[in-house]
Amino acid sequence: MLYFKKLFLFILIVVVMIGNVDNSVAQNNKPNIQGKKPKIGLALSGGGALGYAHIGFLQAMKEYKFDVDVVSGTSMGSIIGVLYCAGYTPIEILDLVDKENMNKIINVIRLNSSFGRGFFNHEKLSKVLGKALPSNDFSCLNKKFYCCVTNFNKATYKFVGEGNYLKEYIIASASIPIVYEPKEVEGEMYVDGGVMQNLPVEPLLKEECDIIIGVDVISVPNQSEIKGLMNIFARSMALSISSNTESWAEKCNYVITPNLEKYTILDFEKAQELFDIGYEVGRVFFEDYKKQEAKSKKNK
């Protein structure tokens, strides 16, 4: 049994060892604001430890005094997003997850005593969120927030932004299949939202945001040669996820893709490095954004 646990875990790790080739900021659609204060939405993708780059991006956003009105998150993006919307500063978020050690929080090391429906349970993440969040209702947050979850039985996804199961839906959004048990919420079984929507743009469109910024920490790097069954399987999964992500990325006004080629979703011990990369790509983005904004005002 231990052999099969290790085999399945190895397969999953291979699947998610995906990075980006270059720091990139793509402007897809020029915002049409016409003098009004824009409603800004921020989408944070899933990505495990790669999500530390989200925190760095938020730090750059804070330093440039750039505010957003709506935040949506998937998987690790939902954990970081909900803490941000609860009022934590980026440095506080980094300190919180680093102090608690995300390896321990999500039980990456400790296997359950029996295989069950996943290798790991949600106990530690549940405790951390319980302490960090002021209440278990979405209304306790300072900003409008949505998290993406996948209904395991119905093979559908949904975005949740209200109700009194905040902690449970965040846990569900980060429940990677096989690695974690599906999370039961309100009588339904849910798994990681990234299975169907890794870049959670949809609720920002429904909120009619004037500007949508997507931060995607997972994509498929170019490979000249692919050998081995594991690599073929991993790339097939990655291409499927990337294809879905690309269709939603096109609906963003800006898409930020940090260069995380050297890292994997399990590199929690490299939190500061990932934070720094996210900060740098954020700094470049907001510096350019402010210049464009100033130029636009000057030309009016």
PDB file of C-alpha atoms in Angstrom:
ATOM      1  CA  MET A   1       0.000   0.000   0.000  1.00  0.00           C
ATOM      2  CA  LEU A   2       2.844   2.406   0.847  1.00  0.00           C
ATOM      3  CA  TYR A   3       4.355   1.748  -2.596  1.00  0.00           C
ATOM      4  CA  PHE A   4       1.137   2.779  -4.344  1.00  0.00           C
ATOM      5  CA  LYS A   5       0.848   5.876  -2.168  1.00  0.00           C
ATOM      6  CA  LYS A   6       4.339   6.949  -3.180  1.00  0.00           C
ATOM      7  CA  LEU A   7       3.672   6.103  -6.835  1.00  0.00           C
ATOM      8  CA  PHE A   8       0.486   8.166  -7.005  1.00  0.00           C
ATOM      9  CA  LEU A   9       2.145  11.040  -5.166  1.00  0.00           C
ATOM     10  CA  PHE A  10       5.090  10.933  -7.584  1.00  0.00           C
ATOM     11  CA  ILE A  11       2.744  11.033 -10.576  1.00  0.00           C
ATOM     12  CA  LEU A  12       0.936  14.040  -9.172  1.00  0.00           C
ATOM     13  CA  ILE A  13       4.155  15.877  -8.368  1.00  0.00           C
ATOM     14  CA  VAL A  14       5.347  15.321 -11.940  1.00  0.00           C
ATOM     15  CA  VAL A  15       2.040  16.650 -13.275  1.00  0.00           C
ATOM     16  CA  VAL A  16       2.300  19.900 -11.368  1.00  0.00           C
ATOM     17  CA  MET A  17       5.996  20.631 -11.917  1.00  0.00           C
ATOM     18  CA  ILE A  18       5.058  23.376 -14.359  1.00  0.00           C
ATOM     19  CA  GLY A  19       6.614  26.831 -14.631  1.00  0.00           C
ATOM     20  CA  ASN A  20       6.747  29.875 -16.832  1.00  0.00           C
ATOM     21  CA  VAL A  21       9.532  30.713 -19.259  1.00  0.00           C
ATOM     22  CA  ASP A  22       9.709  34.484 -18.793  1.00  0.00           C
ATOM     23  CA  ASN A  23       8.312  37.194 -16.586  1.00  0.00           C
ATOM     24  CA  SER A  24       5.571  38.517 -18.795  1.00  0.00           C
ATOM     25  CA  VAL A  25       2.902  41.189 -18.741  1.00  0.00           C
ATOM     26  CA  ALA A  26       0.415  40.984 -21.577  1.00  0.00           C
ATOM     27  CA  GLN A  27      -2.165  43.660 -22.300  1.00  0.00           C
ATOM     28  CA  ASN A  28      -5.036  42.018 -24.140  1.00  0.00           C
ATOM     29  CA  ASN A  29      -7.782  44.618 -24.105  1.00  0.00           C
ATOM     30  CA  LYS A  30      -7.319  48.324 -23.510  1.00  0.00           C
ATOM     31  CA  PRO A  31      -9.634  49.439 -20.685  1.00  0.00           C
ATOM     32  CA  ASN A  32     -12.379  51.860 -21.694  1.00  0.00           C
ATOM     33  CA  ILE A  33     -12.789  53.964 -18.558  1.00  0.00           C
ATOM     34  CA  GLN A  34     -13.804  57.365 -19.986  1.00  0.00           C
ATOM     35  CA  GLY A  35     -13.037  59.526 -16.957  1.00  0.00           C
ATOM     36  CA  LYS A  36     -14.763  57.453 -14.278  1.00  0.00           C
ATOM     37  CA  LYS A  37     -13.072  55.677 -11.396  1.00  0.00           C
ATOM     38  CA  PRO A  38     -12.582  52.149 -12.732  1.00  0.00           C
ATOM     39  CA  LYS A  39     -13.822  49.064 -10.955  1.00  0.00           C
ATOM     40  CA  ILE A  40     -10.797  46.779 -10.791  1.00  0.00           C
ATOM     41  CA  GLY A  41     -10.775  43.003 -10.404  1.00  0.00           C
ATOM     42  CA  LEU A  42      -7.831  40.749  -9.563  1.00  0.00           C
ATOM     43  CA  ALA A  43      -7.720  37.015 -10.387  1.00  0.00           C
ATOM     44  CA  LEU A  44      -5.156  34.838  -8.561  1.00  0.00           C
ATOM     45  CA  SER A  45      -4.492  31.434 -10.092  1.00  0.00           C
ATOM     46  CA  GLY A  46      -3.789  28.166  -8.331  1.00  0.00           C
ATOM     47  CA  GLY A  47      -0.241  26.886  -8.101  1.00  0.00           C
ATOM     48  CA  GLY A  48       0.715  25.538  -4.678  1.00  0.00           C
ATOM     49  CA  ALA A  49       3.999  27.040  -3.459  1.00  0.00           C
ATOM     50  CA  LEU A  50       4.192  29.079  -6.665  1.00  0.00           C
ATOM     51  CA  GLY A  51       1.403  31.122  -5.120  1.00  0.00           C
ATOM     52  CA  TYR A  52       3.989  32.870  -2.947  1.00  0.00           C
ATOM     53  CA  ALA A  53       4.587  34.949  -6.079  1.00  0.00           C
ATOM     54  CA  HIS A  54       1.026  36.250  -5.640  1.00  0.00           C
ATOM     55  CA  ILE A  55       2.038  37.678  -2.264  1.00  0.00           C
ATOM     56  CA  GLY A  56       4.997  39.488  -3.815  1.00  0.00           C
ATOM     57  CA  PHE A  57       2.721  40.911  -6.496  1.00  0.00           C
ATOM     58  CA  LEU A  58       0.346  42.163  -3.793  1.00  0.00           C
ATOM     59  CA  GLN A  59       3.280  43.817  -2.017  1.00  0.00           C
ATOM     60  CA  ALA A  60       4.201  45.719  -5.177  1.00  0.00           C
ATOM     61  CA  MET A  61       0.549  46.664  -5.568  1.00  0.00           C
ATOM     62  CA  LYS A  62       0.533  48.058  -2.028  1.00  0.00           C
ATOM     63  CA  GLU A  63       3.725  50.066  -2.515  1.00  0.00           C
ATOM     64  CA  TYR A  64       2.336  51.633  -5.685  1.00  0.00           C
ATOM     65  CA  LYS A  65      -0.907  52.449  -3.842  1.00  0.00           C
ATOM     66  CA  PHE A  66      -2.911  50.489  -6.388  1.00  0.00           C
ATOM     67  CA  ASP A  67      -6.242  49.252  -5.049  1.00  0.00           C
ATOM     68  CA  VAL A  68      -8.654  46.636  -6.355  1.00  0.00           C
ATOM     69  CA  ASP A  69     -12.364  46.237  -5.712  1.00  0.00           C
ATOM     70  CA  VAL A  70     -12.926  42.519  -6.311  1.00  0.00           C
ATOM     71  CA  VAL A  71     -10.616  39.533  -5.832  1.00  0.00           C
ATOM     72  CA  SER A  72     -11.109  35.978  -7.062  1.00  0.00           C
ATOM     73  CA  GLY A  73      -8.904  33.003  -6.273  1.00  0.00           C
ATOM     74  CA  THR A  74      -8.405  29.355  -7.102  1.00  0.00           C
ATOM     75  CA  SER A  75      -6.597  26.868  -4.860  1.00  0.00           C
ATOM     76  CA  MET A  76      -3.514  28.588  -3.358  1.00  0.00           C
ATOM     77  CA  GLY A  77      -4.768  31.782  -4.954  1.00  0.00           C
ATOM     78  CA  SER A  78      -7.947  31.494  -2.898  1.00  0.00           C
ATOM     79  CA  ILE A  79      -5.988  31.107   0.367  1.00  0.00           C
ATOM     80  CA  ILE A  80      -3.879  34.184  -0.346  1.00  0.00           C
ATOM     81  CA  GLY A  81      -6.837  36.090  -1.776  1.00  0.00           C
ATOM     82  CA  VAL A  82      -9.088  35.547   1.227  1.00  0.00           C
ATOM     83  CA  LEU A  83      -6.356  36.618   3.662  1.00  0.00           C
ATOM     84  CA  TYR A  84      -5.787  39.765   1.610  1.00  0.00           C
ATOM     85  CA  CYS A  85      -9.507  40.516   1.559  1.00  0.00           C
ATOM     86  CA  ALA A  86      -9.649  39.914   5.320  1.00  0.00           C
ATOM     87  CA  GLY A  87      -7.303  42.862   5.785  1.00  0.00           C
ATOM     88  CA  TYR A  88      -3.896  41.244   6.091  1.00  0.00           C
ATOM     89  CA  THR A  89      -1.026  43.077   4.421  1.00  0.00           C
ATOM     90  CA  PRO A  90       1.134  41.090   1.985  1.00  0.00           C
ATOM     91  CA  ILE A  91       3.993  40.962   4.515  1.00  0.00           C
ATOM     92  CA  GLU A  92       1.580  39.711   7.178  1.00  0.00           C
ATOM     93  CA  ILE A  93       0.324  37.040   4.783  1.00  0.00           C
ATOM     94  CA  LEU A  94       3.893  35.959   4.045  1.00  0.00           C
ATOM     95  CA  ASP A  95       4.736  35.900   7.753  1.00  0.00           C
ATOM     96  CA  LEU A  96       1.596  33.924   8.531  1.00  0.00           C
ATOM     97  CA  VAL A  97       2.092  31.173   5.997  1.00  0.00           C
ATOM     98  CA  ASP A  98       5.858  31.065   6.517  1.00  0.00           C
ATOM     99  CA  LYS A  99       5.560  30.983  10.312  1.00  0.00           C
ATOM    100  CA  GLU A 100       3.042  28.190  10.210  1.00  0.00           C
ATOM    101  CA  ASN A 101       5.091  26.443   7.492  1.00  0.00           C
ATOM    102  CA  MET A 102       2.790  25.630   4.598  1.00  0.00           C
ATOM    103  CA  ASN A 103       4.307  22.158   4.377  1.00  0.00           C
ATOM    104  CA  LYS A 104       2.732  21.511   7.766  1.00  0.00           C
ATOM    105  CA  ILE A 105      -0.438  23.477   7.156  1.00  0.00           C
ATOM    106  CA  ILE A 106      -1.499  21.400   4.193  1.00  0.00           C
ATOM    107  CA  ASN A 107       0.054  18.182   5.504  1.00  0.00           C
ATOM    108  CA  VAL A 108       2.388  17.672   2.549  1.00  0.00           C
ATOM    109  CA  ILE A 109       4.713  15.481   4.574  1.00  0.00           C
ATOM    110  CA  ARG A 110       2.371  13.484   6.809  1.00  0.00           C
ATOM    111  CA  LEU A 111       0.371  10.726   5.083  1.00  0.00           C
ATOM    112  CA  ASN A 112      -2.960   9.635   6.443  1.00  0.00           C
ATOM    113  CA  SER A 113      -2.911   6.285   8.168  1.00  0.00           C
ATOM    114  CA  SER A 114      -5.156   4.871   5.447  1.00  0.00           C
ATOM    115  CA  PHE A 115      -5.419   5.670   1.746  1.00  0.00           C
ATOM    116  CA  GLY A 116      -9.101   6.652   1.908  1.00  0.00           C
ATOM    117  CA  ARG A 117     -10.086   9.325  -0.621  1.00  0.00           C
ATOM    118  CA  GLY A 118      -6.790  11.209  -0.538  1.00  0.00           C
ATOM    119  CA  PHE A 119      -3.312  11.180   0.901  1.00  0.00           C
ATOM    120  CA  PHE A 120      -3.849  14.163   3.199  1.00  0.00           C
ATOM    121  CA  ASN A 121      -6.650  15.714   5.245  1.00  0.00           C
ATOM    122  CA  HIS A 122      -7.617  19.344   5.847  1.00  0.00           C
ATOM    123  CA  GLU A 123      -7.179  19.547   9.610  1.00  0.00           C
ATOM    124  CA  LYS A 124      -4.250  21.965   9.843  1.00  0.00           C
ATOM    125  CA  LEU A 125      -5.394  24.310   7.085  1.00  0.00           C
ATOM    126  CA  SER A 126      -8.804  24.426   8.759  1.00  0.00           C
ATOM    127  CA  LYS A 127      -7.237  25.485  12.064  1.00  0.00           C
ATOM    128  CA  VAL A 128      -5.100  28.177  10.446  1.00  0.00           C
ATOM    129  CA  LEU A 129      -8.040  29.685   8.555  1.00  0.00           C
ATOM    130  CA  GLY A 130     -10.206  29.463  11.664  1.00  0.00           C
ATOM    131  CA  LYS A 131      -7.717  31.621  13.575  1.00  0.00           C
ATOM    132  CA  ALA A 132      -6.956  34.011  10.725  1.00  0.00           C
ATOM    133  CA  LEU A 133     -10.481  34.859   9.552  1.00  0.00           C
ATOM    134  CA  PRO A 134     -12.699  37.130  11.698  1.00  0.00           C
ATOM    135  CA  SER A 135     -15.744  34.935  11.060  1.00  0.00           C
ATOM    136  CA  ASN A 136     -16.886  32.148   8.754  1.00  0.00           C
ATOM    137  CA  ASP A 137     -19.106  34.360   6.605  1.00  0.00           C
ATOM    138  CA  PHE A 138     -18.033  35.978   3.350  1.00  0.00           C
ATOM    139  CA  SER A 139     -19.544  39.242   4.613  1.00  0.00           C
ATOM    140  CA  CYS A 140     -16.712  39.594   7.173  1.00  0.00           C
ATOM    141  CA  LEU A 141     -14.238  40.407   4.400  1.00  0.00           C
ATOM    142  CA  ASN A 142     -13.180  43.958   3.544  1.00  0.00           C
ATOM    143  CA  LYS A 143     -13.395  43.360  -0.200  1.00  0.00           C
ATOM    144  CA  LYS A 144     -15.672  41.316  -2.413  1.00  0.00           C
ATOM    145  CA  PHE A 145     -14.116  37.883  -2.794  1.00  0.00           C
ATOM    146  CA  TYR A 146     -14.872  34.764  -4.830  1.00  0.00           C
ATOM    147  CA  CYS A 147     -13.281  31.341  -4.700  1.00  0.00           C
ATOM    148  CA  CYS A 148     -13.579  28.621  -7.325  1.00  0.00           C
ATOM    149  CA  VAL A 149     -14.500  25.032  -6.433  1.00  0.00           C
ATOM    150  CA  THR A 150     -15.123  21.936  -8.544  1.00  0.00           C
ATOM    151  CA  ASN A 151     -18.135  19.745  -7.756  1.00  0.00           C
ATOM    152  CA  PHE A 152     -16.576  16.290  -7.712  1.00  0.00           C
ATOM    153  CA  ASN A 153     -19.784  14.342  -8.310  1.00  0.00           C
ATOM    154  CA  LYS A 154     -21.450  16.595 -10.865  1.00  0.00           C
ATOM    155  CA  ALA A 155     -18.270  17.473 -12.795  1.00  0.00           C
ATOM    156  CA  THR A 156     -19.126  21.173 -12.697  1.00  0.00           C
ATOM    157  CA  TYR A 157     -17.495  24.216 -11.165  1.00  0.00           C
ATOM    158  CA  LYS A 158     -18.852  27.243  -9.391  1.00  0.00           C
ATOM    159  CA  PHE A 159     -17.678  30.476  -7.825  1.00  0.00           C
ATOM    160  CA  VAL A 160     -18.726  31.179  -4.265  1.00  0.00           C
ATOM    161  CA  GLY A 161     -18.846  34.715  -2.900  1.00  0.00           C
ATOM    162  CA  GLU A 162     -21.438  34.676  -0.145  1.00  0.00           C
ATOM    163  CA  GLY A 163     -22.763  32.564   2.700  1.00  0.00           C
ATOM    164  CA  ASN A 164     -21.453  31.278   6.014  1.00  0.00           C
ATOM    165  CA  TYR A 165     -19.170  28.493   4.789  1.00  0.00           C
ATOM    166  CA  LEU A 166     -16.169  30.678   3.965  1.00  0.00           C
ATOM    167  CA  LYS A 167     -13.495  28.456   5.513  1.00  0.00           C
ATOM    168  CA  GLU A 168     -14.987  25.273   4.078  1.00  0.00           C
ATOM    169  CA  TYR A 169     -15.089  26.619   0.527  1.00  0.00           C
ATOM    170  CA  ILE A 170     -11.506  27.900   0.744  1.00  0.00           C
ATOM    171  CA  ILE A 171     -10.392  24.428   1.826  1.00  0.00           C
ATOM    172  CA  ALA A 172     -12.434  22.873  -0.988  1.00  0.00           C
ATOM    173  CA  SER A 173     -10.877  25.240  -3.519  1.00  0.00           C
ATOM    174  CA  ALA A 174      -7.410  23.999  -2.500  1.00  0.00           C
ATOM    175  CA  SER A 175      -8.225  20.265  -2.316  1.00  0.00           C
ATOM    176  CA  ILE A 176      -6.050  18.805  -5.083  1.00  0.00           C
ATOM    177  CA  PRO A 177      -7.582  15.461  -6.183  1.00  0.00           C
ATOM    178  CA  ILE A 178      -5.798  12.333  -4.919  1.00  0.00           C
ATOM    179  CA  VAL A 179      -3.534  14.442  -2.702  1.00  0.00           C
ATOM    180  CA  TYR A 180      -6.404  15.712  -0.544  1.00  0.00           C
ATOM    181  CA  GLU A 181      -9.739  14.320   0.425  1.00  0.00           C
ATOM    182  CA  PRO A 182     -12.693  15.915  -1.356  1.00  0.00           C
ATOM    183  CA  LYS A 183     -14.283  18.489   0.947  1.00  0.00           C
ATOM    184  CA  GLU A 184     -17.972  18.186   1.752  1.00  0.00           C
ATOM    185  CA  VAL A 185     -19.772  21.525   1.922  1.00  0.00           C
ATOM    186  CA  GLU A 186     -23.539  21.908   2.187  1.00  0.00           C
ATOM    187  CA  GLY A 187     -24.086  18.283   1.199  1.00  0.00           C
ATOM    188  CA  GLU A 188     -21.888  18.397  -1.925  1.00  0.00           C
ATOM    189  CA  MET A 189     -18.379  17.017  -2.470  1.00  0.00           C
ATOM    190  CA  TYR A 190     -15.838  19.492  -3.848  1.00  0.00           C
ATOM    191  CA  VAL A 191     -12.219  19.390  -5.015  1.00  0.00           C
ATOM    192  CA  ASP A 192      -9.671  21.924  -6.223  1.00  0.00           C
ATOM    193  CA  GLY A 193     -11.188  24.660  -8.379  1.00  0.00           C
ATOM    194  CA  GLY A 194      -8.126  24.538 -10.614  1.00  0.00           C
ATOM    195  CA  VAL A 195      -9.358  21.273 -12.091  1.00  0.00           C
ATOM    196  CA  MET A 196     -11.782  23.284 -14.211  1.00  0.00           C
ATOM    197  CA  GLN A 197     -10.947  26.987 -13.701  1.00  0.00           C
ATOM    198  CA  ASN A 198      -7.371  27.692 -12.665  1.00  0.00           C
ATOM    199  CA  LEU A 199      -7.505  31.383 -13.613  1.00  0.00           C
ATOM    200  CA  PRO A 200     -10.722  32.612 -11.938  1.00  0.00           C
ATOM    201  CA  VAL A 201     -11.746  35.422 -14.272  1.00  0.00           C
ATOM    202  CA  GLU A 202     -15.441  34.603 -14.679  1.00  0.00           C
ATOM    203  CA  PRO A 203     -16.803  36.295 -11.514  1.00  0.00           C
ATOM    204  CA  LEU A 204     -14.881  39.465 -12.338  1.00  0.00           C
ATOM    205  CA  LEU A 205     -16.686  39.615 -15.669  1.00  0.00           C
ATOM    206  CA  LYS A 206     -20.026  39.136 -13.931  1.00  0.00           C
ATOM    207  CA  GLU A 207     -19.083  41.918 -11.508  1.00  0.00           C
ATOM    208  CA  GLU A 208     -18.605  44.106 -14.612  1.00  0.00           C
ATOM    209  CA  CYS A 209     -15.086  45.136 -13.661  1.00  0.00           C
ATOM    210  CA  ASP A 210     -13.652  47.819 -15.928  1.00  0.00           C
ATOM    211  CA  ILE A 211     -10.131  46.463 -15.528  1.00  0.00           C
ATOM    212  CA  ILE A 212      -9.296  42.797 -14.944  1.00  0.00           C
ATOM    213  CA  ILE A 213      -5.789  41.769 -13.919  1.00  0.00           C
ATOM    214  CA  GLY A 214      -4.946  38.070 -13.981  1.00  0.00           C
ATOM    215  CA  VAL A 215      -1.867  36.667 -12.239  1.00  0.00           C
ATOM    216  CA  ASP A 216      -1.115  33.193 -13.589  1.00  0.00           C
ATOM    217  CA  VAL A 217       1.700  31.298 -11.863  1.00  0.00           C
ATOM    218  CA  ILE A 218       1.262  28.088 -13.882  1.00  0.00           C
ATOM    219  CA  SER A 219       1.722  27.556 -17.628  1.00  0.00           C
ATOM    220  CA  VAL A 220       3.453  25.135 -19.989  1.00  0.00           C
ATOM    221  CA  PRO A 221       7.079  25.879 -20.958  1.00  0.00           C
ATOM    222  CA  ASN A 222       8.354  24.981 -24.414  1.00  0.00           C
ATOM    223  CA  GLN A 223      10.119  21.610 -24.582  1.00  0.00           C
ATOM    224  CA  SER A 224      12.106  20.471 -27.604  1.00  0.00           C
ATOM    225  CA  GLU A 225      12.067  16.809 -26.585  1.00  0.00           C
ATOM    226  CA  ILE A 226       9.681  14.833 -24.390  1.00  0.00           C
ATOM    227  CA  LYS A 227      10.573  11.314 -23.319  1.00  0.00           C
ATOM    228  CA  GLY A 228       9.026   8.808 -20.962  1.00  0.00           C
ATOM    229  CA  LEU A 229       5.476   7.885 -20.097  1.00  0.00           C
ATOM    230  CA  MET A 230       5.436  10.098 -17.001  1.00  0.00           C
ATOM    231  CA  ASN A 231       6.524  13.168 -18.963  1.00  0.00           C
ATOM    232  CA  ILE A 232       3.956  12.519 -21.695  1.00  0.00           C
ATOM    233  CA  PHE A 233       1.221  12.118 -19.093  1.00  0.00           C
ATOM    234  CA  ALA A 234       2.336  15.235 -17.206  1.00  0.00           C
ATOM    235  CA  ARG A 235       2.481  17.404 -20.323  1.00  0.00           C
ATOM    236  CA  SER A 236      -0.914  16.168 -21.511  1.00  0.00           C
ATOM    237  CA  MET A 237      -2.435  17.276 -18.213  1.00  0.00           C
ATOM    238  CA  ALA A 238      -0.560  20.572 -18.335  1.00  0.00           C
ATOM    239  CA  LEU A 239      -1.720  21.305 -21.874  1.00  0.00           C
ATOM    240  CA  SER A 240      -5.317  20.643 -20.877  1.00  0.00           C
ATOM    241  CA  ILE A 241      -5.110  23.050 -17.947  1.00  0.00           C
ATOM    242  CA  SER A 242      -3.194  25.623 -19.967  1.00  0.00           C
ATOM    243  CA  SER A 243      -5.716  25.519 -22.796  1.00  0.00           C
ATOM    244  CA  ASN A 244      -8.533  26.302 -20.389  1.00  0.00           C
ATOM    245  CA  THR A 245      -6.499  29.029 -18.724  1.00  0.00           C
ATOM    246  CA  GLU A 246      -5.630  30.701 -22.020  1.00  0.00           C
ATOM    247  CA  SER A 247      -9.278  31.111 -22.978  1.00  0.00           C
ATOM    248  CA  TRP A 248      -9.945  33.027 -19.764  1.00  0.00           C
ATOM    249  CA  ALA A 249      -6.657  34.928 -19.874  1.00  0.00           C
ATOM    250  CA  GLU A 250      -7.818  36.448 -23.147  1.00  0.00           C
ATOM    251  CA  LYS A 251     -10.685  38.082 -21.247  1.00  0.00           C
ATOM    252  CA  CYS A 252      -8.273  39.912 -18.926  1.00  0.00           C
ATOM    253  CA  ASN A 253      -7.031  43.408 -19.655  1.00  0.00           C
ATOM    254  CA  TYR A 254      -3.658  42.444 -18.222  1.00  0.00           C
ATOM    255  CA  VAL A 255      -2.113  39.007 -17.637  1.00  0.00           C
ATOM    256  CA  ILE A 256       0.956  38.705 -15.425  1.00  0.00           C
ATOM    257  CA  THR A 257       3.030  35.508 -15.712  1.00  0.00           C
ATOM    258  CA  PRO A 258       6.065  35.422 -13.396  1.00  0.00           C
ATOM    259  CA  ASN A 259       9.105  33.406 -14.454  1.00  0.00           C
ATOM    260  CA  LEU A 260       8.865  30.354 -12.183  1.00  0.00           C
ATOM    261  CA  GLU A 261      10.435  27.791 -14.491  1.00  0.00           C
ATOM    262  CA  LYS A 262      12.900  26.602 -11.820  1.00  0.00           C
ATOM    263  CA  TYR A 263      10.263  25.971  -9.157  1.00  0.00           C
ATOM    264  CA  THR A 264       7.526  23.441  -8.393  1.00  0.00           C
ATOM    265  CA  ILE A 265       4.301  23.651  -6.438  1.00  0.00           C
ATOM    266  CA  LEU A 266       6.015  21.893  -3.526  1.00  0.00           C
ATOM    267  CA  ASP A 267       8.832  24.441  -3.092  1.00  0.00           C
ATOM    268  CA  PHE A 268       7.365  25.915   0.095  1.00  0.00           C
ATOM    269  CA  GLU A 269      10.826  26.305   1.601  1.00  0.00           C
ATOM    270  CA  LYS A 270      11.608  28.819  -1.179  1.00  0.00           C
ATOM    271  CA  ALA A 271       8.905  31.238  -0.094  1.00  0.00           C
ATOM    272  CA  GLN A 272      11.135  34.333  -0.097  1.00  0.00           C
ATOM    273  CA  GLU A 273      12.536  33.608  -3.570  1.00  0.00           C
ATOM    274  CA  LEU A 274       9.048  33.163  -5.005  1.00  0.00           C
ATOM    275  CA  PHE A 275       7.832  36.269  -3.186  1.00  0.00           C
ATOM    276  CA  ASP A 276      10.719  38.293  -4.647  1.00  0.00           C
ATOM    277  CA  ILE A 277       9.943  37.141  -8.199  1.00  0.00           C
ATOM    278  CA  GLY A 278       6.295  38.088  -7.802  1.00  0.00           C
ATOM    279  CA  TYR A 279       7.294  41.433  -6.331  1.00  0.00           C
ATOM    280  CA  GLU A 280       9.641  42.246  -9.201  1.00  0.00           C
ATOM    281  CA  VAL A 281       7.146  41.432 -11.949  1.00  0.00           C
ATOM    282  CA  GLY A 282       4.541  43.416 -10.005  1.00  0.00           C
ATOM    283  CA  ARG A 283       6.876  46.386  -9.613  1.00  0.00           C
ATOM    284  CA  VAL A 284       7.552  46.460 -13.356  1.00  0.00           C
ATOM    285  CA  PHE A 285       3.840  46.179 -14.120  1.00  0.00           C
ATOM    286  CA  PHE A 286       2.690  48.935 -11.774  1.00  0.00           C
ATOM    287  CA  GLU A 287       5.539  51.253 -12.777  1.00  0.00           C
ATOM    288  CA  ASP A 288       4.454  50.927 -16.401  1.00  0.00           C
ATOM    289  CA  TYR A 289       0.773  51.188 -15.481  1.00  0.00           C
ATOM    290  CA  LYS A 290       1.341  54.433 -13.590  1.00  0.00           C
ATOM    291  CA  LYS A 291       3.290  55.874 -16.538  1.00  0.00           C
ATOM    292  CA  GLN A 292       0.490  54.973 -18.944  1.00  0.00           C
ATOM    293  CA  GLU A 293      -2.053  56.465 -16.563  1.00  0.00           C
ATOM    294  CA  ALA A 294      -0.103  59.723 -16.278  1.00  0.00           C
ATOM    295  CA  LYS A 295       0.326  59.909 -20.050  1.00  0.00           C
ATOM    296  CA  SER A 296      -3.385  59.340 -20.572  1.00  0.00           C
ATOM    297  CA  LYS A 297      -4.298  62.153 -18.166  1.00  0.00           C
ATOM    298  CA  LYS A 298      -1.809  64.500 -19.831  1.00  0.00           C
ATOM    299  CA  ASN A 299      -3.323  63.889 -23.262  1.00  0.00           C
ATOM    300  CA  LYS A 300      -6.854  64.720 -22.137  1.00  0.00           C
TER     301      LYS A 300
END
